[in-house]
Amino acid sequence: MLYTVGEMARLADLPASTLRYYDQEGLLPFVERSKGGIRMFSEADYSTLMVIDCLKKSGLSIKEIRAFMALAQEGDSSLKERLAMFQKRREAVKEQIQELERTLDLLNYKCWYYETAVQAGSEAAVQGLCQEEIPQEFKEARASLNLKNH
């Protein structure tokens, strides 16, 4: 079965304009065209679009994704290069996740800080707490705010 841009956009949960942009940028050389020139996507194109979306979300540029698509079109001769690309992206995403976890920890600490200050009616009540009085889950985030801990 073939799908129009709009239909595939709904299935892939992507804006139709994104699919058109990807096509204009050469990321979708596999997409068929109807006699009238309308882009027509097959069911197999869906998984490729999901990989492109994954690569984009992982931080690759359109240029880098285009290079990946060119490698994919080479077939088995580029398997090692494609594997290396995905391994590199996986490590980069793991690093991003760790950074986001540290960010979330600090946000959680600051939420606790302000909730406690609001309850007490003053920031001074929280600022005066010693390290032992800080809940365990917030100690590392609080310590990260001190220059001497870096």
mmCIF file of C-alpha atoms in Angstrom:
data_model
loop_
_atom_site.group_PDB
_atom_site.id
_atom_site.type_symbol
_atom_site.label_atom_id
_atom_site.label_comp_id
_atom_site.label_asym_id
_atom_site.label_seq_id
_atom_site.Cartn_x
_atom_site.Cartn_y
_atom_site.Cartn_z
ATOM 1 C CA MET A 1 0.000 0.000 0.000
ATOM 2 C CA LEU A 2 1.193 3.527 -0.749
ATOM 3 C CA TYR A 3 0.685 6.593 1.423
ATOM 4 C CA THR A 4 0.642 10.290 0.601
ATOM 5 C CA VAL A 5 2.814 12.751 2.499
ATOM 6 C CA GLY A 6 -0.094 13.651 4.763
ATOM 7 C CA GLU A 7 -0.965 10.037 5.500
ATOM 8 C CA MET A 8 2.643 9.079 6.224
ATOM 9 C CA ALA A 9 3.089 12.213 8.327
ATOM 10 C CA ARG A 10 0.173 11.114 10.530
ATOM 11 C CA LEU A 11 1.494 7.544 10.775
ATOM 12 C CA ALA A 12 5.028 8.722 11.610
ATOM 13 C CA ASP A 13 3.806 11.512 13.901
ATOM 14 C CA LEU A 14 5.862 14.030 11.949
ATOM 15 C CA PRO A 15 4.735 17.244 10.271
ATOM 16 C CA ALA A 16 4.155 16.852 6.527
ATOM 17 C CA SER A 17 6.492 19.817 6.056
ATOM 18 C CA THR A 18 9.262 17.790 7.722
ATOM 19 C CA LEU A 19 8.802 14.949 5.240
ATOM 20 C CA ARG A 20 8.899 17.402 2.348
ATOM 21 C CA TYR A 21 12.025 19.020 3.799
ATOM 22 C CA TYR A 22 13.723 15.637 4.228
ATOM 23 C CA ASP A 23 12.932 14.844 0.621
ATOM 24 C CA GLN A 24 14.278 18.199 -0.602
ATOM 25 C CA GLU A 25 17.469 17.585 1.397
ATOM 26 C CA GLY A 26 18.016 14.237 -0.297
ATOM 27 C CA LEU A 27 17.219 12.066 2.711
ATOM 28 C CA LEU A 28 14.418 10.217 0.959
ATOM 29 C CA PRO A 29 15.766 9.109 -2.410
ATOM 30 C CA PHE A 30 13.657 5.956 -2.152
ATOM 31 C CA VAL A 31 10.318 7.782 -2.170
ATOM 32 C CA GLU A 32 8.255 7.056 -5.244
ATOM 33 C CA ARG A 33 6.302 9.686 -7.133
ATOM 34 C CA SER A 34 2.882 9.308 -8.661
ATOM 35 C CA LYS A 35 2.311 10.203 -12.317
ATOM 36 C CA GLY A 36 1.265 13.617 -11.031
ATOM 37 C CA GLY A 37 4.515 14.058 -9.091
ATOM 38 C CA ILE A 38 3.017 13.446 -5.658
ATOM 39 C CA ARG A 39 5.333 11.759 -3.148
ATOM 40 C CA MET A 40 4.125 8.272 -2.319
ATOM 41 C CA PHE A 41 5.511 6.354 0.655
ATOM 42 C CA SER A 42 5.466 2.599 1.047
ATOM 43 C CA GLU A 43 5.078 0.708 4.309
ATOM 44 C CA ALA A 44 8.804 -0.089 4.182
ATOM 45 C CA ASP A 45 9.569 3.656 4.044
ATOM 46 C CA TYR A 46 8.058 4.060 7.515
ATOM 47 C CA SER A 47 10.948 2.292 9.282
ATOM 48 C CA THR A 48 13.474 4.372 7.340
ATOM 49 C CA LEU A 49 11.672 7.535 8.407
ATOM 50 C CA MET A 50 11.794 6.360 12.020
ATOM 51 C CA VAL A 51 15.573 5.844 11.736
ATOM 52 C CA ILE A 52 15.990 9.305 10.205
ATOM 53 C CA ASP A 53 13.879 10.792 13.002
ATOM 54 C CA CYS A 54 15.950 8.921 15.600
ATOM 55 C CA LEU A 55 19.200 10.207 14.109
ATOM 56 C CA LYS A 56 17.826 13.747 14.030
ATOM 57 C CA LYS A 57 16.670 13.557 17.647
ATOM 58 C CA SER A 58 20.054 12.146 18.646
ATOM 59 C CA GLY A 59 21.719 15.314 17.397
ATOM 60 C CA LEU A 60 22.897 14.494 13.889
ATOM 61 C CA SER A 61 22.729 17.261 11.313
ATOM 62 C CA ILE A 62 20.891 16.883 8.032
ATOM 63 C CA LYS A 63 24.287 16.639 6.330
ATOM 64 C CA GLU A 64 25.299 13.757 8.603
ATOM 65 C CA ILE A 65 21.976 11.989 8.084
ATOM 66 C CA ARG A 66 22.398 12.416 4.325
ATOM 67 C CA ALA A 67 25.803 10.726 4.633
ATOM 68 C CA PHE A 68 24.188 7.870 6.558
ATOM 69 C CA MET A 69 21.509 7.476 3.892
ATOM 70 C CA ALA A 70 24.209 7.353 1.204
ATOM 71 C CA LEU A 71 25.972 4.618 3.186
ATOM 72 C CA ALA A 72 22.719 2.693 3.545
ATOM 73 C CA GLN A 73 22.224 2.793 -0.207
ATOM 74 C CA GLU A 74 25.657 1.220 -0.670
ATOM 75 C CA GLY A 75 24.350 -1.905 1.020
ATOM 76 C CA ASP A 76 26.472 -4.433 2.876
ATOM 77 C CA SER A 77 29.755 -2.807 1.935
ATOM 78 C CA SER A 78 29.005 -0.001 4.424
ATOM 79 C CA LEU A 79 27.776 -2.093 7.349
ATOM 80 C CA LYS A 80 30.831 -1.380 9.535
ATOM 81 C CA GLU A 81 30.603 2.367 8.921
ATOM 82 C CA ARG A 82 26.907 2.422 9.759
ATOM 83 C CA LEU A 83 27.515 0.389 12.909
ATOM 84 C CA ALA A 84 30.250 2.810 13.975
ATOM 85 C CA MET A 85 27.910 5.743 13.368
ATOM 86 C CA PHE A 86 25.201 4.236 15.558
ATOM 87 C CA GLN A 87 27.683 3.288 18.284
ATOM 88 C CA LYS A 88 28.980 6.866 18.331
ATOM 89 C CA ARG A 89 25.448 8.282 18.528
ATOM 90 C CA ARG A 90 24.542 5.845 21.304
ATOM 91 C CA GLU A 91 27.502 7.071 23.388
ATOM 92 C CA ALA A 92 26.608 10.696 22.715
ATOM 93 C CA VAL A 93 23.002 10.089 23.770
ATOM 94 C CA LYS A 94 24.153 8.303 26.934
ATOM 95 C CA GLU A 95 26.224 11.390 27.783
ATOM 96 C CA GLN A 96 23.216 13.634 27.085
ATOM 97 C CA ILE A 97 21.071 11.475 29.367
ATOM 98 C CA GLN A 98 23.635 11.740 32.160
ATOM 99 C CA GLU A 99 23.730 15.512 31.772
ATOM 100 C CA LEU A 100 19.920 15.666 31.800
ATOM 101 C CA GLU A 101 19.850 13.497 34.933
ATOM 102 C CA ARG A 102 22.206 15.952 36.662
ATOM 103 C CA THR A 103 19.969 18.793 35.492
ATOM 104 C CA LEU A 104 16.882 17.009 36.814
ATOM 105 C CA ASP A 105 18.607 16.381 40.142
ATOM 106 C CA LEU A 106 19.330 20.097 40.489
ATOM 107 C CA LEU A 107 15.775 21.009 39.492
ATOM 108 C CA ASN A 108 14.412 18.547 42.055
ATOM 109 C CA TYR A 109 16.673 20.046 44.718
ATOM 110 C CA LYS A 110 15.565 23.586 43.886
ATOM 111 C CA CYS A 111 11.902 22.531 43.957
ATOM 112 C CA TRP A 112 12.461 21.038 47.417
ATOM 113 C CA TYR A 113 14.396 24.154 48.441
ATOM 114 C CA TYR A 114 11.622 26.551 47.431
ATOM 115 C CA GLU A 115 8.812 24.326 48.721
ATOM 116 C CA THR A 116 10.599 24.202 52.082
ATOM 117 C CA ALA A 117 11.219 27.963 52.019
ATOM 118 C CA VAL A 118 7.572 28.676 51.171
ATOM 119 C CA GLN A 119 6.432 26.423 54.017
ATOM 120 C CA ALA A 120 8.771 28.163 56.449
ATOM 121 C CA GLY A 121 7.977 31.594 55.062
ATOM 122 C CA SER A 122 11.634 32.414 54.418
ATOM 123 C CA GLU A 123 14.639 31.239 52.466
ATOM 124 C CA ALA A 124 16.716 31.749 55.571
ATOM 125 C CA ALA A 125 15.143 28.613 57.041
ATOM 126 C CA VAL A 126 16.571 26.529 54.193
ATOM 127 C CA GLN A 127 19.846 28.392 53.896
ATOM 128 C CA GLY A 128 20.545 27.748 57.554
ATOM 129 C CA LEU A 129 20.270 23.975 57.235
ATOM 130 C CA CYS A 130 23.495 22.038 57.637
ATOM 131 C CA GLN A 131 24.429 19.266 55.199
ATOM 132 C CA GLU A 132 23.065 16.562 57.559
ATOM 133 C CA GLU A 133 19.621 18.194 57.558
ATOM 134 C CA ILE A 134 19.314 18.099 53.772
ATOM 135 C CA PRO A 135 17.410 15.034 52.503
ATOM 136 C CA GLN A 136 19.827 12.437 51.109
ATOM 137 C CA GLU A 137 18.440 12.622 47.568
ATOM 138 C CA PHE A 138 19.326 16.336 47.356
ATOM 139 C CA LYS A 139 22.794 16.378 48.927
ATOM 140 C CA GLU A 140 24.750 15.836 45.719
ATOM 141 C CA ALA A 141 22.776 18.490 43.822
ATOM 142 C CA ARG A 142 23.223 20.984 46.649
ATOM 143 C CA ALA A 143 26.955 20.251 46.776
ATOM 144 C CA SER A 144 27.205 20.841 43.013
ATOM 145 C CA LEU A 145 26.248 24.466 43.612
ATOM 146 C CA ASN A 146 29.385 25.102 45.647
ATOM 147 C CA LEU A 147 32.418 26.245 43.714
ATOM 148 C CA LYS A 148 34.802 24.534 46.112
ATOM 149 C CA ASN A 149 33.292 21.165 45.081
ATOM 150 C CA HIS A 150 34.490 21.579 41.490
#
